[in-house]
Tab-separated table of C-alpha atoms in Angstrom:
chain	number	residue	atom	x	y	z
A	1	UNK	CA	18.221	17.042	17.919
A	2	UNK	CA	14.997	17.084	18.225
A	3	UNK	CA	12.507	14.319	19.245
A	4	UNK	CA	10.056	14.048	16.075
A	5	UNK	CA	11.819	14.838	12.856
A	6	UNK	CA	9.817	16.105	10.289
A	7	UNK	CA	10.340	16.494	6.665
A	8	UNK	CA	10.255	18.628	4.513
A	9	UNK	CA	9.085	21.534	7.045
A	10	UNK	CA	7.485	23.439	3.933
A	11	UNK	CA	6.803	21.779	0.446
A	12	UNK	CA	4.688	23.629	-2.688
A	13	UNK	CA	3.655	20.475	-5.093
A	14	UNK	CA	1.127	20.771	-8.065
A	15	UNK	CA	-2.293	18.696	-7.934
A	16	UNK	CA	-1.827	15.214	-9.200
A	17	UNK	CA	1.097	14.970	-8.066
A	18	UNK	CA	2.452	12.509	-5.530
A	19	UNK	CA	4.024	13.246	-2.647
A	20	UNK	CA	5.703	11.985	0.283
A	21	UNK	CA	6.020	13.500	4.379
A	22	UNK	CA	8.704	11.551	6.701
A	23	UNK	CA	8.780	11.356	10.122
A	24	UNK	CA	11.391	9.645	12.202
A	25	UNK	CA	11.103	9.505	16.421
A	26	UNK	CA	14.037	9.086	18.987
A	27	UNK	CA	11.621	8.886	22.031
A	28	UNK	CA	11.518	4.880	21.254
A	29	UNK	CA	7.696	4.938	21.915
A	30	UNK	CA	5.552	2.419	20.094
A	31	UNK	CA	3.039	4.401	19.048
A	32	UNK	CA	2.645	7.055	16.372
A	33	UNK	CA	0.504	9.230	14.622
A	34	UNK	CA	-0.176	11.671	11.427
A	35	UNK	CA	-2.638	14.669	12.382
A	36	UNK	CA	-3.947	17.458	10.004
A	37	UNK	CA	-4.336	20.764	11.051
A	38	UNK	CA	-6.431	23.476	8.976
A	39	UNK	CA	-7.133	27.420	10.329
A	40	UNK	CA	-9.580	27.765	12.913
A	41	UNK	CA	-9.863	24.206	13.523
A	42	UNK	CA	-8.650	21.334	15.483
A	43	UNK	CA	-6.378	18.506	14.790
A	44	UNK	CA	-7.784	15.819	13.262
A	45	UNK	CA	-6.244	12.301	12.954
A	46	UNK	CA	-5.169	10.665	9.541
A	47	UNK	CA	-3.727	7.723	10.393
A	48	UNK	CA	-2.171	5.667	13.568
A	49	UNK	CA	0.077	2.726	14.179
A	50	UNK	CA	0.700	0.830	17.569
A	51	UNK	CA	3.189	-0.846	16.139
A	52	UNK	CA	5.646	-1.711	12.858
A	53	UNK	CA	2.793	-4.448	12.090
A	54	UNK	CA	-0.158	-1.786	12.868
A	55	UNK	CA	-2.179	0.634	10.394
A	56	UNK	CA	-5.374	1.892	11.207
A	57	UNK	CA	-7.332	4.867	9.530
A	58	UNK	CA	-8.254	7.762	11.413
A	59	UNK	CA	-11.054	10.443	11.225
A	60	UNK	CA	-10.108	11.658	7.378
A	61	UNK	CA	-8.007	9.161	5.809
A	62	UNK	CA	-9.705	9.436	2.422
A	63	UNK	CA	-6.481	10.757	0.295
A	64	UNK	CA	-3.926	9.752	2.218
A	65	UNK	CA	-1.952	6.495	2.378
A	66	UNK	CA	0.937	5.268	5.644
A	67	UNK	CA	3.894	3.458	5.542
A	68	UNK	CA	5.154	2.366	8.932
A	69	UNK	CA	9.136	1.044	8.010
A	70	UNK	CA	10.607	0.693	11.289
A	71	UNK	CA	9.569	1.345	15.601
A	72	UNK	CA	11.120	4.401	14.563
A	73	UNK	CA	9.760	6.146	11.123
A	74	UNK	CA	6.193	6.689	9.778
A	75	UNK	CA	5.871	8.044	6.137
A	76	UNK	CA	2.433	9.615	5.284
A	77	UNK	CA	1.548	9.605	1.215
A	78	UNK	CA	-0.611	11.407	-0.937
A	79	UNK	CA	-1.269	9.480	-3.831
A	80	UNK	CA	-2.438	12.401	-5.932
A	81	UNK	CA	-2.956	15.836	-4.289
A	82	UNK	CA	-5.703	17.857	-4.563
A	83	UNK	CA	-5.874	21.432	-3.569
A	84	UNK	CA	-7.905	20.962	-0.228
A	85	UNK	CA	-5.089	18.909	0.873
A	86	UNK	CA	-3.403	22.142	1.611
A	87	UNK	CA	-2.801	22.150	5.669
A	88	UNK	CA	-0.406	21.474	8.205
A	89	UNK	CA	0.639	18.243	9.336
A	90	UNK	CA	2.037	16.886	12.061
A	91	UNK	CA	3.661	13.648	13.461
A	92	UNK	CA	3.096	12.681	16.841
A	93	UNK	CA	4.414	9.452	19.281
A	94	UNK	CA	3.000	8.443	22.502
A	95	UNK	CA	4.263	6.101	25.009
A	96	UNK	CA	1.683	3.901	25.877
A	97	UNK	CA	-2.345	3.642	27.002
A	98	UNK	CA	-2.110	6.895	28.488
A	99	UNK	CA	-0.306	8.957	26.435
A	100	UNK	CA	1.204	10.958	28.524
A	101	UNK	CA	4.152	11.157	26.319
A	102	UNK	CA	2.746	12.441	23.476
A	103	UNK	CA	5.433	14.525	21.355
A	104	UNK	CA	4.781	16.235	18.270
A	105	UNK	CA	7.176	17.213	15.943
A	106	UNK	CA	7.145	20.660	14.075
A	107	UNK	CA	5.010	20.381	11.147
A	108	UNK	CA	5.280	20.119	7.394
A	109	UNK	CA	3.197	22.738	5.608
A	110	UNK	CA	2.016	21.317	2.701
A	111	UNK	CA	0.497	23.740	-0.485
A	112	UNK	CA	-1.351	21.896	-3.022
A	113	UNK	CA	-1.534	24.520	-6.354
B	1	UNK	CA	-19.721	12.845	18.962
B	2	UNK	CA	-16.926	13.489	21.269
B	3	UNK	CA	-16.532	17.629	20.447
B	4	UNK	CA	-14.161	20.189	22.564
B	5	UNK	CA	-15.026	23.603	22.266
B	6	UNK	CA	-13.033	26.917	23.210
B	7	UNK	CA	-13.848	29.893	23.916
B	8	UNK	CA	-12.891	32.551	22.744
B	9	UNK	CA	-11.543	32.263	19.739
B	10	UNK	CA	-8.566	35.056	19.758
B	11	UNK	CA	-7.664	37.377	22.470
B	12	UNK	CA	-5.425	40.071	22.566
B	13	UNK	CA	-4.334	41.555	26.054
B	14	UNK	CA	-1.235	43.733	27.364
B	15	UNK	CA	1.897	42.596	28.308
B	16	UNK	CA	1.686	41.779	32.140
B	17	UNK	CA	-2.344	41.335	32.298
B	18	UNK	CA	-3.508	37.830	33.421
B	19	UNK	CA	-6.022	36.109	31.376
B	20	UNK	CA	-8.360	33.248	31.261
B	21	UNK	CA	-9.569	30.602	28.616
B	22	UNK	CA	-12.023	28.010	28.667
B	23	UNK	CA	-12.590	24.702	27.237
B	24	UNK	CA	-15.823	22.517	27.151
B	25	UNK	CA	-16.230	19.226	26.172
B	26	UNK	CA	-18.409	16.296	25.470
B	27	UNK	CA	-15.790	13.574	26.216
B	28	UNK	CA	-17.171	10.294	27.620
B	29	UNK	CA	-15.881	8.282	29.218
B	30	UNK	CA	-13.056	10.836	30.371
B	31	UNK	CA	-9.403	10.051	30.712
B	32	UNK	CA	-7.637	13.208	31.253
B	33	UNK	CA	-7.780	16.661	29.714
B	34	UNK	CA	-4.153	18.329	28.129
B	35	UNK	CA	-3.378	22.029	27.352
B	36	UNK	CA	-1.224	22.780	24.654
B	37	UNK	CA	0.871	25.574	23.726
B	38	UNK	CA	1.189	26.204	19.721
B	39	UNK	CA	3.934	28.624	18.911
B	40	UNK	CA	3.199	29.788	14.798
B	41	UNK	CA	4.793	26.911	12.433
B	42	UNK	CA	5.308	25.091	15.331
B	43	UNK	CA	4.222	21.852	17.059
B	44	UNK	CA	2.182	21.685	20.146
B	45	UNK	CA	3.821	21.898	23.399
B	46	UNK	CA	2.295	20.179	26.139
B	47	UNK	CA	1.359	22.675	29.155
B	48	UNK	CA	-0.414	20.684	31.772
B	49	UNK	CA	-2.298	16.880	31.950
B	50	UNK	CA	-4.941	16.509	34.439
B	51	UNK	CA	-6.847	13.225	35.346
B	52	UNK	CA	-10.131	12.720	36.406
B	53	UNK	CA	-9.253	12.865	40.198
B	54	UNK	CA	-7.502	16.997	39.571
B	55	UNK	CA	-9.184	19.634	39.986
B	56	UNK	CA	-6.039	22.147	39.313
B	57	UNK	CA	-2.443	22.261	38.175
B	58	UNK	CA	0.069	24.757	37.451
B	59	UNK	CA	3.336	25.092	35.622
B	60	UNK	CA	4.896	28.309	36.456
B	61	UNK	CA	2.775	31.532	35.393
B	62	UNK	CA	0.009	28.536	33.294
B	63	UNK	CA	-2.690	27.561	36.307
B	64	UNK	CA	-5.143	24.805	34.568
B	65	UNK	CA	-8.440	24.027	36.082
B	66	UNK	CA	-10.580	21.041	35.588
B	67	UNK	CA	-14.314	20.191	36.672
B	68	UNK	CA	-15.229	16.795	35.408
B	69	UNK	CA	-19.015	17.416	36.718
B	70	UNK	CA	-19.707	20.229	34.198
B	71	UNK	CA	-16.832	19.203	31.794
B	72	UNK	CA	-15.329	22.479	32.087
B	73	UNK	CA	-11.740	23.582	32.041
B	74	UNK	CA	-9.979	26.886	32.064
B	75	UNK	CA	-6.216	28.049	31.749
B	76	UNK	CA	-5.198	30.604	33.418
B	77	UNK	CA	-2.192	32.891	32.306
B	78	UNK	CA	-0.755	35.274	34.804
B	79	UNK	CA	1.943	38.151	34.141
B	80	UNK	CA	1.497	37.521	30.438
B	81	UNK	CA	4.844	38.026	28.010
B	82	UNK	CA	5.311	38.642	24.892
B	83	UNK	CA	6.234	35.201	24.677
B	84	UNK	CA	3.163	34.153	25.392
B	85	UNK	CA	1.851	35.250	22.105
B	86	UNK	CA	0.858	31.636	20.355
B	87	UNK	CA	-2.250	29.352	20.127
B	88	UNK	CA	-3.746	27.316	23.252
B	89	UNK	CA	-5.141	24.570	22.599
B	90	UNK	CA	-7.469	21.802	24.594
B	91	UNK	CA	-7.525	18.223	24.149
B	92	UNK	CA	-9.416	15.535	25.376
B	93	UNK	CA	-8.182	11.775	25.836
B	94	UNK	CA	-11.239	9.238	26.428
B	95	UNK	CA	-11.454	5.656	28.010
B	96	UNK	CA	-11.841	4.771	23.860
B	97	UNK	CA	-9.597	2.138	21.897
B	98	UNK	CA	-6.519	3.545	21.960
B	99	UNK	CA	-7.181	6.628	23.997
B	100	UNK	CA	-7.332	8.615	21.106
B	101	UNK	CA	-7.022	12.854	21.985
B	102	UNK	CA	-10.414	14.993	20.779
B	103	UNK	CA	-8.815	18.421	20.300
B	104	UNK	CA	-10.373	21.748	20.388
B	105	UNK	CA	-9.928	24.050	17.750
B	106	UNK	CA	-8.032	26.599	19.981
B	107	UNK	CA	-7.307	30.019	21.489
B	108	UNK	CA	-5.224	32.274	19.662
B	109	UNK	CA	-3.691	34.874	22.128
B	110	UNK	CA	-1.236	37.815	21.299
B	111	UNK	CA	0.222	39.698	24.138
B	112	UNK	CA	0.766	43.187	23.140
B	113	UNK	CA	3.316	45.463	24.663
């Protein structure tokens, strides 16, 4: 099984519409993350959490809305999806200050039509 | 702004040719400097971390180079494969809140038989 569970790994949804990415961890780190990633250019951070009681917005968080329900599992919404919403996104966990154990999981491409 | 920038942008060699790309950043003050491997509809795969204090590291035919004076990093590719074929990316962890990553926007690289 793999370490960062994503889903769904592909998902078409109409604008307006809200919708919902999971991500569950077995690594048992603390800390997690929701990235964006669009052609040509880097990852950029949505949102982060340290821990179950921590939520803080990233670079582009305009949109986008995090549910942290357990050490384990960080939900990333979109309250009503536009078309420029349309990326990849990925779920990441880290271990700690360093973050040398950062894992990502596979990616949920999203289409917003 | 903390910015990482790669160089080139997409590369094609033939199977069994060695390659090199590079990575600057503007990262201050430095933590450590990743390369990723980013198969298509995948998640990044951690290749190599290097700290301040490296200068090189190497895991198997992937030979990462660091110089913290210009801010300059390569990754070197030797005996390419087909499997090689992905997206390499850079990313930069500062001495910031968190140590959040910068990352480049990446190196897309096909291997060609």
């Amino acid at each position: 099984d793999a370490d960062v569970t994503q889903t769904p790994r592909n998902r078409i949804t109409k604008t307006g519409k809200r919708i919902m990415l999971e991500c569950s961890q077995t690594k048992g780190h603390d800390r997690m993350y929701w990235y964006r990633q669009d052609p040509g250019l880097g990852l950029r951070l949505i949102y982060y959490s340290f821990d179950v009681k921590d939520i803080n917005k990233g670079e582009i968080s305009d949109g986008y809305s995090v549910s942290r329900q357990a050490q384990a599992k960080f939900s990333l919404s979109l309250e009503s999806a536009i078309p420029n919403q349309t990326a990849l996104y990925f779920c990441a966990t880290s271990d700690g200050e360093q973050g040398y154990g950062y894992t990502f999981g596979s990616g949920t491409r999203l289409t917003v039509v | 702004k903390n910015q990482v920038e790669q160089s080139p942008q997409s590369l094609i060699i033939l199977e069994g040719k060695n390659c090199t790309l590079q990575c600057n950043y503007t990262v201050s003050p430095f933590s450590n400097l990743r390369w990723y491997k980013q198969d298509t509809g995948r998640g990044p795969v951690s290749l190599t971390i290097m700290t301040f204090s490296e200068n090189t590291k190497s895991n198997g035919r992937y030979t990462a180079t660091l110089d913290a004076d210009t801010k300059q990093s390569s990754l070197h590719i030797t005996a390419s494969q087909l499997s090689d074929s992905a997206s390499y990316i850079c990313v930069v962890s500062g001495w910031n809140a968190g140590n959040m990553l910068t990352f480049g926007g990446g190196t897309r690289l096909m291997v060609k038989p």
